[in-house]
Amino acid sequence: MSITLPLRLIRNLLWPAQNTRQATTNNMTSSEKEQINLLRGWPSRALLPLPLIRAAAATVLSDPTIAYDGLLYGPDEGYLPCREAVAAWLTTFYRPTHRIPADRICISGGASQNLGNILNVFTDPEYTRRVWFVTPAYMLAFRIFEDAGFAGKMRAVPEDEEGIDVEYLRREVRRSEEVARREGNVKPRFKPERKRAKVFKHVLYCVPSFSNPSSRTMSLTRRRELVRLAREFDMLVMCDDVYDMLQWPVDGEDLAAMETAHLPRLVDIDREIDGGAEREDADGFGNAVSNGTFSKIAGPGMRVGWAEGTAKFAYGLGQAGVQRSGGAPSQLTSIYLTHLLNTGQLQNHIHTVLRPAYATRFKAMLTAIETHLLPLGFALPQPDRDVAGGYFLWLGLPGDMQATDLTTRCQKEENLIVAPGGLFQIPGDDAVLCAQNVRLCFAWEDEEKLVEGVRRIGEVATRLSKGEERASEEYVLVNENGGDEPEMQSYM
């Protein structure tokens, strides 16, 4: 079942009015309460490193030996000093068995742009049998896969408290392989053979750590099982590793203990286990790619990210037509970030600003949930975890309460914006239903609003459970354009 939102509401969520009175009018609510937005998955304005970026830009543009490089076409795989700086930074944080060399890194225009580029290079809309999503899934990724020709071929894979259900995936992949054999789907139809790239039979998309939206983290055991399954079935696992550095202990205040990753990435596991991704009998492209971004750290407007895979994979990605023609994306801003990484300023911003601030917001929201929602029957995933992170918390609703009922009334009665879980279901596949879940973001609003927002959810939920009717009019979630898909932008 698709969940849609009115285009006017989406615009108001993305570009809120400058004052509460106007916001109230635009959102068609009778409430005089200040709007609180727990849907918007953006970094807080107050935490953006504007002074650091301003100073880095001034330094770079004042030095003609690098300023002109920034204004010209960049190398296909990205500005080499940036690739080197990113590789060194990732080596320090993830602590893999072997140092990460620059030839494993390809600079991108951000995680979303890079998803599209990876699909363009390494998939074929017919030969690639299925695109699998750990579900609930980041819903704004759906259109990226549809644009690559995979509408109708996207399938949900459930998760439990350890993450992806690997045995469910194995069973469904085998079924799709049987169909491919019956149909004679034995070679790519739309992509030519080329040594610089390959076409995978299957693709899986996931956010292994602090997932958007479920907030779950995939266990080490499941990560290893998934890499081995990917090798067995010629699958590329596309990992949005975009929240990894925003981590903290659930209990206690020892943030210094969290300055290195608490789990290896799938791309690290693929590099190491059973002879590694570049073992003698392999094709050298590997079966996992880490999709990284500076959007959650330096700001999404920087439009800089990176892919890490095998050297062969990174080279093939850099040889995409758009980069051969236009050069590396984000050439100038990647040089700003190179300066911030090489001076340690960006790492310091993560350690002293972002991690403490988001940890405080997370704990404020969690305490409010424990106070106002858990007694009503709401539920949290992975309640016994030691490490938390990212931007989101995923709530199960009590009884037979429906997310659309709750979120609609929150907006109408409390001027509170919450994402209904149905948004994160896979289009065309009801194998995993999310109609009794909501997603809350703790990154955008400050602690006071987070606590107040959770309290308002509790008020609405209490009224719903008692059967009280408070909304002044029925509020139908539709698309003003007449279709069944909302025109959403990157606010998730």
C-alpha positions as a printed NumPy array, in Angstrom:
array([[  0.   ,   0.   ,   0.   ],
       [  1.499,   3.308,  -1.057],
       [  1.621,   6.222,   1.364],
       [  1.386,   9.644,  -0.24 ],
       [  1.633,  13.165,   1.052],
       [  0.199,  16.371,  -0.434],
       [  2.658,  18.362,  -2.49 ],
       [  1.817,  21.545,  -0.579],
       [  2.671,  19.78 ,   2.7  ],
       [  5.968,  18.507,   1.315],
       [  6.913,  22.041,   0.27 ],
       [  6.068,  23.369,   3.704],
       [  8.165,  20.658,   5.346],
       [ 11.133,  21.461,   3.129],
       [ 10.895,  25.229,   3.193],
       [  9.122,  26.207,   6.427],
       [  7.691,  29.679,   6.756],
       [  9.758,  32.22 ,   8.648],
       [  7.331,  32.526,  11.524],
       [  5.016,  30.219,  13.396],
       [  1.811,  32.015,  12.403],
       [  2.554,  31.624,   8.692],
       [  3.633,  28.013,   9.17 ],
       [  0.345,  27.309,  10.894],
       [ -1.621,  28.798,   7.991],
       [  0.375,  26.97 ,   5.33 ],
       [ -0.023,  23.586,   7.025],
       [ -3.803,  23.956,   7.333],
       [ -3.888,  23.324,  11.058],
       [ -5.981,  25.049,  13.709],
       [ -3.246,  24.51 ,  16.277],
       [ -1.44 ,  27.581,  17.594],
       [  1.479,  25.507,  18.766],
       [  4.914,  26.051,  17.296],
       [  5.659,  23.612,  14.517],
       [  8.045,  20.758,  15.32 ],
       [  9.451,  18.717,  12.461],
       [ 10.568,  15.198,  13.371],
       [ 10.452,  14.097,   9.735],
       [ 13.193,  16.208,   8.196],
       [ 16.418,  14.197,   7.996],
       [ 18.761,  17.148,   7.643],
       [ 21.771,  18.141,   9.732],
       [ 21.043,  20.909,  12.198],
       [ 21.91 ,  24.39 ,  10.934],
       [ 23.572,  25.129,  14.259],
       [ 26.026,  22.267,  13.779],
       [ 27.219,  23.047,  10.246],
       [ 30.958,  23.957,  10.189],
       [ 30.463,  27.227,   8.342],
       [ 33.547,  29.006,   9.794],
       [ 35.76 ,  26.041,   8.895],
       [ 34.471,  25.902,   5.323],
       [ 34.784,  29.672,   4.912],
       [ 38.396,  29.568,   6.066],
       [ 39.217,  26.53 ,   3.919],
       [ 37.757,  28.193,   0.837],
       [ 39.793,  31.341,   1.489],
       [ 42.976,  29.305,   1.923],
       [ 42.43 ,  27.266,  -1.243],
       [ 41.39 ,  30.177,  -3.431],
       [ 44.335,  32.254,  -2.211],
       [ 46.817,  29.634,  -3.392],
       [ 47.1  ,  29.648,  -7.213],
       [ 48.951,  26.31 ,  -7.182],
       [ 45.717,  24.575,  -6.177],
       [ 42.975,  27.147,  -6.873],
       [ 43.199,  26.728, -10.638],
       [ 43.06 ,  22.944, -10.259],
       [ 39.808,  23.421,  -8.403],
       [ 38.299,  25.491, -11.191],
       [ 39.335,  23.138, -14.012],
       [ 38.16 ,  19.646, -14.931],
       [ 39.202,  17.113, -12.338],
       [ 40.686,  13.631, -12.826],
       [ 38.121,  10.924, -13.581],
       [ 38.383,   9.276, -10.163],
       [ 38.686,  12.551,  -8.277],
       [ 41.329,  14.957,  -7.02 ],
       [ 44.214,  12.7  ,  -5.965],
       [ 45.093,  14.569,  -2.736],
       [ 41.412,  14.238,  -1.737],
       [ 41.419,  10.49 ,  -2.431],
       [ 44.6  ,  10.173,  -0.377],
       [ 43.163,  12.226,   2.49 ],
       [ 39.911,  10.248,   2.513],
       [ 41.815,   6.942,   2.417],
       [ 43.987,   7.965,   5.368],
       [ 40.973,   9.188,   7.346],
       [ 39.007,   5.98 ,   6.711],
       [ 42.029,   3.881,   7.665],
       [ 42.251,   5.689,  11.   ],
       [ 38.543,   5.324,  11.727],
       [ 37.814,   1.787,  10.502],
       [ 41.22 ,   0.299,  11.371],
       [ 41.17 ,  -2.42 ,   8.691],
       [ 43.841,  -5.116,   8.681],
       [ 45.598,  -3.346,   5.811],
       [ 45.876,   0.368,   5.111],
       [ 43.34 ,   1.721,   2.607],
       [ 45.173,   2.997,  -0.499],
       [ 43.918,   5.879,  -2.612],
       [ 43.284,   3.617,  -5.59 ],
       [ 40.31 ,   2.108,  -3.698],
       [ 38.633,   5.539,  -3.569],
       [ 36.558,   7.296,  -6.238],
       [ 35.242,  10.781,  -5.418],
       [ 31.535,  11.351,  -6.059],
       [ 29.003,  14.148,  -5.975],
       [ 27.46 ,  12.704,  -2.817],
       [ 25.866,   9.406,  -1.837],
       [ 22.683,   9.835,  -3.904],
       [ 24.53 ,  10.818,  -7.078],
       [ 26.894,   7.928,  -6.545],
       [ 24.076,   5.381,  -6.252],
       [ 22.896,   6.398,  -9.698],
       [ 26.416,   6.268, -11.096],
       [ 27.072,   2.782,  -9.678],
       [ 23.832,   1.498, -11.194],
       [ 24.701,   3.106, -14.515],
       [ 28.067,   1.346, -14.681],
       [ 27.524,  -2.005, -12.944],
       [ 23.946,  -3.088, -13.723],
       [ 21.752,  -3.918, -16.703],
       [ 17.981,  -3.381, -16.328],
       [ 17.241,  -6.823, -17.781],
       [ 20.212,  -9.046, -16.953],
       [ 20.326,  -7.789, -13.353],
       [ 17.497,  -9.939, -12.035],
       [ 16.443,  -8.055,  -8.932],
       [ 17.271,  -5.119,  -6.721],
       [ 16.913,  -6.183,  -3.08 ],
       [ 16.298,  -3.729,  -0.246],
       [ 16.733,  -4.356,   3.442],
       [ 13.297,  -3.152,   4.535],
       [ 12.157,  -0.72 ,   5.834],
       [ 14.332,   1.187,   3.393],
       [ 15.4  ,   4.746,   2.664],
       [ 12.51 ,   5.688,   0.415],
       [ 14.138,   8.423,  -1.649],
       [ 16.491,   5.782,  -3.033],
       [ 13.549,   4.099,  -4.779],
       [ 13.392,   6.596,  -7.619],
       [ 17.142,   6.308,  -8.229],
       [ 16.668,   2.593,  -8.896],
       [ 13.528,   3.186, -10.941],
       [ 15.373,   5.715, -13.089],
       [ 18.   ,   3.032, -13.741],
       [ 15.312,   0.758, -15.195],
       [ 14.382,  -1.318, -12.139],
       [ 10.735,  -0.335, -11.651],
       [  8.874,  -3.557, -10.907],
       [ 12.102,  -5.42 , -10.049],
       [ 12.598,  -4.066,  -6.523],
       [ 12.056,  -6.559,  -3.708],
       [ 11.93 ,  -6.264,   0.079],
       [ 14.087,  -8.295,   2.452],
       [ 12.994,  -8.29 ,   6.109],
       [ 15.301,  -7.694,   9.037],
       [ 15.262,  -8.818,  12.635],
       [ 17.193,  -7.648,  15.682],
       [ 20.485,  -8.708,  14.059],
       [ 19.723,  -7.032,  10.749],
       [ 19.042,  -8.573,   7.351],
       [ 17.349, -11.972,   7.175],
       [ 20.027, -13.706,   5.087],
       [ 18.149, -16.981,   4.713],
       [ 15.066, -15.201,   3.361],
       [ 17.3  , -13.42 ,   0.86 ],
       [ 18.994, -16.673,  -0.16 ],
       [ 15.663, -18.366,  -0.792],
       [ 14.305, -15.494,  -2.885],
       [ 17.519, -15.066,  -4.879],
       [ 17.448, -18.751,  -5.791],
       [ 13.883, -18.355,  -7.045],
       [ 14.882, -15.409,  -9.208],
       [ 17.778, -17.427, -10.619],
       [ 15.376, -20.215, -11.601],
       [ 13.243, -17.665, -13.447],
       [ 16.322, -16.26 , -15.216],
       [ 17.328, -19.728, -16.396],
       [ 13.847, -20.483, -17.722],
       [ 13.771, -17.164, -19.581],
       [ 17.258, -17.533, -21.014],
       [ 18.54 , -14.414, -19.266],
       [ 22.2  , -15.329, -19.616],
       [ 23.984, -12.133, -20.667],
       [ 23.534,  -8.345, -20.43 ],
       [ 21.168,  -7.001, -23.037],
       [ 21.681,  -3.265, -22.81 ],
       [ 25.268,  -2.914, -21.58 ],
       [ 28.209,  -3.789, -23.824],
       [ 31.025,  -5.976, -22.616],
       [ 33.888,  -3.855, -21.286],
       [ 36.987,  -4.708, -19.32 ],
       [ 36.663,  -1.623, -17.161],
       [ 33.368,  -2.755, -15.615],
       [ 31.051,  -5.716, -15.179],
       [ 27.328,  -6.267, -14.813],
       [ 26.142,  -7.943, -11.612],
       [ 23.245, -10.394, -11.573],
       [ 21.834,  -8.965,  -8.35 ],
       [ 22.073,  -5.744,  -6.367],
       [ 21.242,  -5.247,  -2.701],
       [ 20.877,  -1.831,  -1.056],
       [ 21.335,  -1.399,   2.687],
       [ 22.395,   1.003,   5.434],
       [ 24.31 ,  -1.408,   7.689],
       [ 24.957,   0.934,  10.638],
       [ 22.273,   3.099,  12.293],
       [ 19.966,   2.486,   9.371],
       [ 17.617,   5.012,   7.851],
       [ 14.847,   4.481,   8.802],
       [ 14.954,   1.517,  11.199],
       [ 17.94 ,   2.761,  13.275],
       [ 19.135,  -0.872,  13.435],
       [ 22.754,  -1.964,  13.06 ],
       [ 23.566,  -5.182,  11.219],
       [ 25.522,  -7.631,  13.356],
       [ 29.023,  -8.79 ,  12.441],
       [ 27.748, -12.321,  11.848],
       [ 25.115, -11.133,   9.383],
       [ 27.653,  -8.931,   7.602],
       [ 29.907, -11.91 ,   6.996],
       [ 26.992, -14.093,   5.905],
       [ 25.832, -11.405,   3.487],
       [ 29.254, -11.02 ,   1.866],
       [ 29.493, -14.78 ,   1.338],
       [ 25.977, -14.893,  -0.119],
       [ 26.837, -12.   ,  -2.448],
       [ 29.832, -13.921,  -3.763],
       [ 27.743, -17.037,  -4.279],
       [ 25.109, -15.276,  -6.382],
       [ 27.128, -12.563,  -8.182],
       [ 25.543,  -9.775,  -6.125],
       [ 26.771,  -6.241,  -5.525],
       [ 25.975,  -5.033,  -2.005],
       [ 25.601,  -1.25 ,  -2.105],
       [ 26.144,   0.055,   1.419],
       [ 25.197,   3.578,   2.397],
       [ 27.815,   3.968,   5.136],
       [ 26.762,   7.547,   5.735],
       [ 26.166,   7.585,   9.516],
       [ 29.096,   5.469,  10.752],
       [ 31.102,   8.318,  12.277],
       [ 28.097,   9.67 ,  14.155],
       [ 28.137,   7.081,  16.961],
       [ 28.095,   7.124,  20.747],
       [ 27.533,   4.798,  23.707],
       [ 23.897,   4.402,  24.704],
       [ 24.885,   4.568,  28.364],
       [ 27.635,   6.778,  29.732],
       [ 29.428,   9.804,  28.407],
       [ 32.728,   8.337,  27.196],
       [ 32.631,   9.616,  23.623],
       [ 36.403,   9.268,  23.305],
       [ 35.93 ,   5.51 ,  23.287],
       [ 33.899,   5.834,  20.09 ],
       [ 36.535,   7.481,  17.886],
       [ 36.954,   4.284,  15.864],
       [ 34.246,   2.173,  14.234],
       [ 32.607,  -0.436,  16.432],
       [ 32.058,  -2.78 ,  13.465],
       [ 33.863,  -3.348,  10.155],
       [ 32.062,  -2.334,   6.984],
       [ 30.952,  -4.943,   4.47 ],
       [ 33.588,  -3.593,   2.08 ],
       [ 36.249,  -4.314,   4.74 ],
       [ 34.915,  -7.838,   5.236],
       [ 34.835,  -8.416,   1.473],
       [ 38.459,  -7.291,   1.305],
       [ 39.606,  -9.723,   4.013],
       [ 37.613, -12.953,   4.369],
       [ 38.181, -16.17 ,   2.446],
       [ 41.045, -14.787,   0.412],
       [ 39.552, -11.329,  -0.089],
       [ 37.763,  -9.61 ,  -2.953],
       [ 40.847,  -9.769,  -5.147],
       [ 41.56 , -13.48 ,  -4.552],
       [ 42.999, -15.477,  -7.422],
       [ 39.717, -17.004,  -8.67 ],
       [ 37.728, -13.729,  -8.483],
       [ 37.163, -11.097, -11.167],
       [ 38.635,  -8.311,  -9.023],
       [ 35.531,  -6.115,  -8.766],
       [ 34.497,  -7.376,  -5.346],
       [ 30.951,  -7.777,  -4.069],
       [ 30.553,  -4.766,  -1.78 ],
       [ 30.934,  -1.034,  -2.234],
       [ 30.94 ,   1.529,   0.559],
       [ 29.009,   4.655,  -0.408],
       [ 30.19 ,   7.553,   1.749],
       [ 29.359,  11.235,   1.962],
       [ 30.342,  14.456,   3.689],
       [ 26.674,  15.543,   3.744],
       [ 26.094,  14.473,   7.353],
       [ 29.451,  15.912,   8.467],
       [ 30.241,  19.078,   6.508],
       [ 26.839,  19.76 ,   4.959],
       [ 24.865,  18.335,   2.017],
       [ 25.413,  21.485,  -0.012],
       [ 29.081,  20.585,  -0.362],
       [ 28.019,  17.778,  -2.754],
       [ 31.079,  15.626,  -2.041],
       [ 31.148,  11.907,  -1.35 ],
       [ 33.22 ,   8.877,  -2.179],
       [ 32.953,   5.227,  -3.108],
       [ 35.321,   2.641,  -1.718],
       [ 35.711,  -0.728,  -3.363],
       [ 38.449,  -2.715,  -4.991],
       [ 40.923,  -0.754,  -7.117],
       [ 39.305,  -2.278, -10.199],
       [ 35.83 ,  -1.233,  -9.055],
       [ 36.922,   2.335,  -8.222],
       [ 38.638,   2.686, -11.591],
       [ 35.58 ,   1.376, -13.448],
       [ 33.321,   3.795, -11.604],
       [ 35.599,   6.695, -12.519],
       [ 35.429,   5.659, -16.161],
       [ 31.668,   6.306, -16.354],
       [ 30.79 ,   8.486, -19.312],
       [ 29.627,  11.397, -17.193],
       [ 32.994,  11.56 , -15.439],
       [ 35.068,  10.955, -18.558],
       [ 33.283,  13.924, -20.116],
       [ 32.832,  16.266, -17.181],
       [ 35.694,  15.227, -14.942],
       [ 35.32 ,  14.419, -11.285],
       [ 32.21 ,  15.857,  -9.686],
       [ 32.618,  18.401,  -6.883],
       [ 36.189,  19.22 ,  -7.895],
       [ 36.408,  22.584,  -6.118],
       [ 34.608,  21.667,  -2.91 ],
       [ 36.574,  18.413,  -2.656],
       [ 39.724,  20.525,  -2.447],
       [ 38.21 ,  22.502,   0.447],
       [ 37.526,  19.225,   2.24 ],
       [ 41.02 ,  17.953,   1.482],
       [ 42.373,  20.94 ,   3.398],
       [ 40.026,  20.281,   6.339],
       [ 40.997,  16.604,   6.496],
       [ 44.742,  17.206,   6.174],
       [ 44.674,  19.794,   8.968],
       [ 42.49 ,  17.596,  11.198],
       [ 39.836,  20.295,  11.513],
       [ 37.021,  18.172,  10.119],
       [ 37.876,  15.218,  12.366],
       [ 37.934,  17.586,  15.333],
       [ 34.514,  18.947,  14.342],
       [ 33.129,  15.407,  14.39 ],
       [ 34.685,  14.609,  17.769],
       [ 33.97 ,  17.867,  19.608],
       [ 30.781,  19.15 ,  17.98 ],
       [ 28.746,  16.617,  16.027],
       [ 29.107,  13.497,  18.129],
       [ 28.411,  15.196,  21.496],
       [ 25.496,  17.206,  20.101],
       [ 23.756,  14.308,  18.398],
       [ 24.382,  12.035,  21.371],
       [ 22.678,  14.588,  23.611],
       [ 19.715,  14.899,  21.244],
       [ 19.399,  11.137,  20.9  ],
       [ 19.376,  10.642,  24.661],
       [ 16.847,  13.451,  25.143],
       [ 14.499,  11.853,  22.619],
       [ 15.056,   8.358,  23.995],
       [ 14.27 ,   9.476,  27.548],
       [ 11.117,  11.207,  26.301],
       [ 10.058,   8.046,  24.458],
       [ 10.625,   5.96 ,  27.585],
       [  8.552,   8.454,  29.585],
       [  5.683,   9.225,  27.219],
       [  5.416,   6.41 ,  24.658],
       [  6.689,   3.072,  25.938],
       [  4.017,   3.024,  28.709],
       [  1.406,   3.343,  25.924],
       [  2.711,   0.245,  24.141],
       [  5.13 ,   1.784,  21.643],
       [  8.273,  -0.276,  20.92 ],
       [ 11.89 ,   0.425,  19.93 ],
       [ 14.154,  -1.881,  17.883],
       [ 17.344,  -3.321,  19.376],
       [ 16.564,  -2.052,  22.907],
       [ 19.643,  -3.729,  24.42 ],
       [ 22.273,  -2.281,  22.091],
       [ 25.378,  -0.65 ,  23.524],
       [ 26.14 ,   1.723,  20.642],
       [ 23.741,   4.118,  18.955],
       [ 24.167,   6.654,  16.2  ],
       [ 22.852,   8.213,  13.029],
       [ 19.831,  10.494,  12.798],
       [ 16.743,   8.359,  13.448],
       [ 14.634,   6.261,  15.787],
       [ 12.022,   3.802,  14.514],
       [  8.928,   3.18 ,  16.605],
       [  6.432,   0.341,  16.544],
       [  2.892,   1.487,  17.325],
       [  0.662,  -0.065,  19.988],
       [ -2.223,  -2.411,  19.229],
       [ -3.8  ,  -1.885,  15.82 ],
       [ -2.901,   1.817,  15.631],
       [ -2.092,   2.894,  12.063],
       [  0.778,   5.239,  11.28 ],
       [ -1.233,   7.352,   8.839],
       [ -3.9  ,   7.974,  11.485],
       [ -1.309,   8.969,  14.058],
       [  0.813,  11.176,  11.795],
       [ -2.177,  12.901,  10.192],
       [ -3.62 ,  13.822,  13.568],
       [ -0.204,  14.888,  14.87 ],
       [ -0.001,  17.355,  12.006],
       [ -3.582,  18.575,  12.288],
       [ -3.916,  18.753,  16.053],
       [ -0.383,  19.363,  17.315],
       [  1.464,  21.028,  14.403],
       [  3.897,  18.115,  14.576],
       [  5.391,  16.478,  11.475],
       [  6.231,  12.761,  11.702],
       [  7.073,  10.279,   8.92 ],
       [  4.591,   7.372,   8.618],
       [  6.257,   3.993,   8.21 ],
       [  4.475,   3.141,   4.967],
       [  6.719,   5.604,   3.149],
       [  9.59 ,   3.164,   3.648],
       [  7.939,   0.113,   2.083],
       [  9.218,  -1.147,  -1.267],
       [  6.985,  -0.029,  -4.167],
       [  5.12 ,  -3.013,  -5.553],
       [  6.208,  -5.449,  -2.847],
       [  4.195,  -5.949,   0.33 ],
       [  6.497,  -8.624,   1.768],
       [  7.447,  -6.204,   4.556],
       [  4.71 ,  -3.898,   5.821],
       [  5.441,  -0.76 ,   7.846],
       [  1.974,   0.681,   8.348],
       [  2.347,   0.362,  12.134],
       [  5.63 ,   2.225,  12.425],
       [  6.801,   5.804,  12.428],
       [ 10.258,   7.307,  11.997],
       [ 11.51 ,  10.146,  14.201],
       [ 14.557,  12.272,  13.38 ],
       [ 16.557,  13.771,  16.248],
       [ 19.094,  15.655,  14.087],
       [ 17.133,  18.688,  12.88 ],
       [ 15.351,  20.04 ,  15.968],
       [ 16.968,  20.98 ,  19.299],
       [ 16.544,  18.97 ,  22.513],
       [ 13.645,  20.994,  23.866],
       [ 11.603,  20.498,  20.694],
       [ 12.493,  16.824,  20.518],
       [ 11.115,  16.233,  24.005],
       [  8.036,  18.315,  23.318],
       [  7.454,  16.544,  19.998],
       [  7.51 ,  13.122,  21.643],
       [  5.14 ,  14.38 ,  24.339],
       [  2.711,  15.532,  21.621],
       [  2.841,  12.103,  19.971],
       [  1.856,  10.612,  23.305],
       [ -1.078,  13.014,  23.588],
       [ -2.378,  12.118,  20.124],
       [ -1.828,   8.401,  20.672],
       [ -3.793,   8.56 ,  23.918],
       [ -6.694,  10.27 ,  22.167],
       [ -6.57 ,   7.73 ,  19.324],
       [ -6.612,   4.781,  21.708],
       [ -9.651,   6.261,  23.467],
       [-11.426,   6.806,  20.156],
       [-11.55 ,  10.574,  20.601],
       [-12.147,  12.592,  17.432],
       [-10.279,  15.862,  17.558],
       [ -9.385,  16.648,  13.941],
       [-11.639,  19.414,  12.618],
       [-11.779,  17.893,   9.11 ],
       [-10.718,  14.744,   7.322],
       [ -7.221,  15.177,   5.983],
       [ -6.609,  13.002,   2.945],
       [ -3.039,  12.143,   2.029],
       [ -2.936,  12.589,  -1.737],
       [ -0.703,  14.041,  -4.391],
       [ -2.009,  17.292,  -5.827],
       [ -0.77 ,  16.221,  -9.259],
       [ -3.299,  13.404,  -9.247],
       [ -0.812,  10.546,  -9.143],
       [ -0.056,   8.107,  -6.381],
       [  3.522,   9.211,  -5.761],
       [  4.49 ,  12.333,  -3.797],
       [  6.94 ,  14.776,  -5.311],
       [  9.446,  14.55 ,  -2.479],
       [ 12.866,  16.086,  -2.261],
       [ 15.907,  15.133,  -0.22 ],
       [ 14.515,  15.914,   3.209],
       [ 14.537,  12.315,   4.381]])
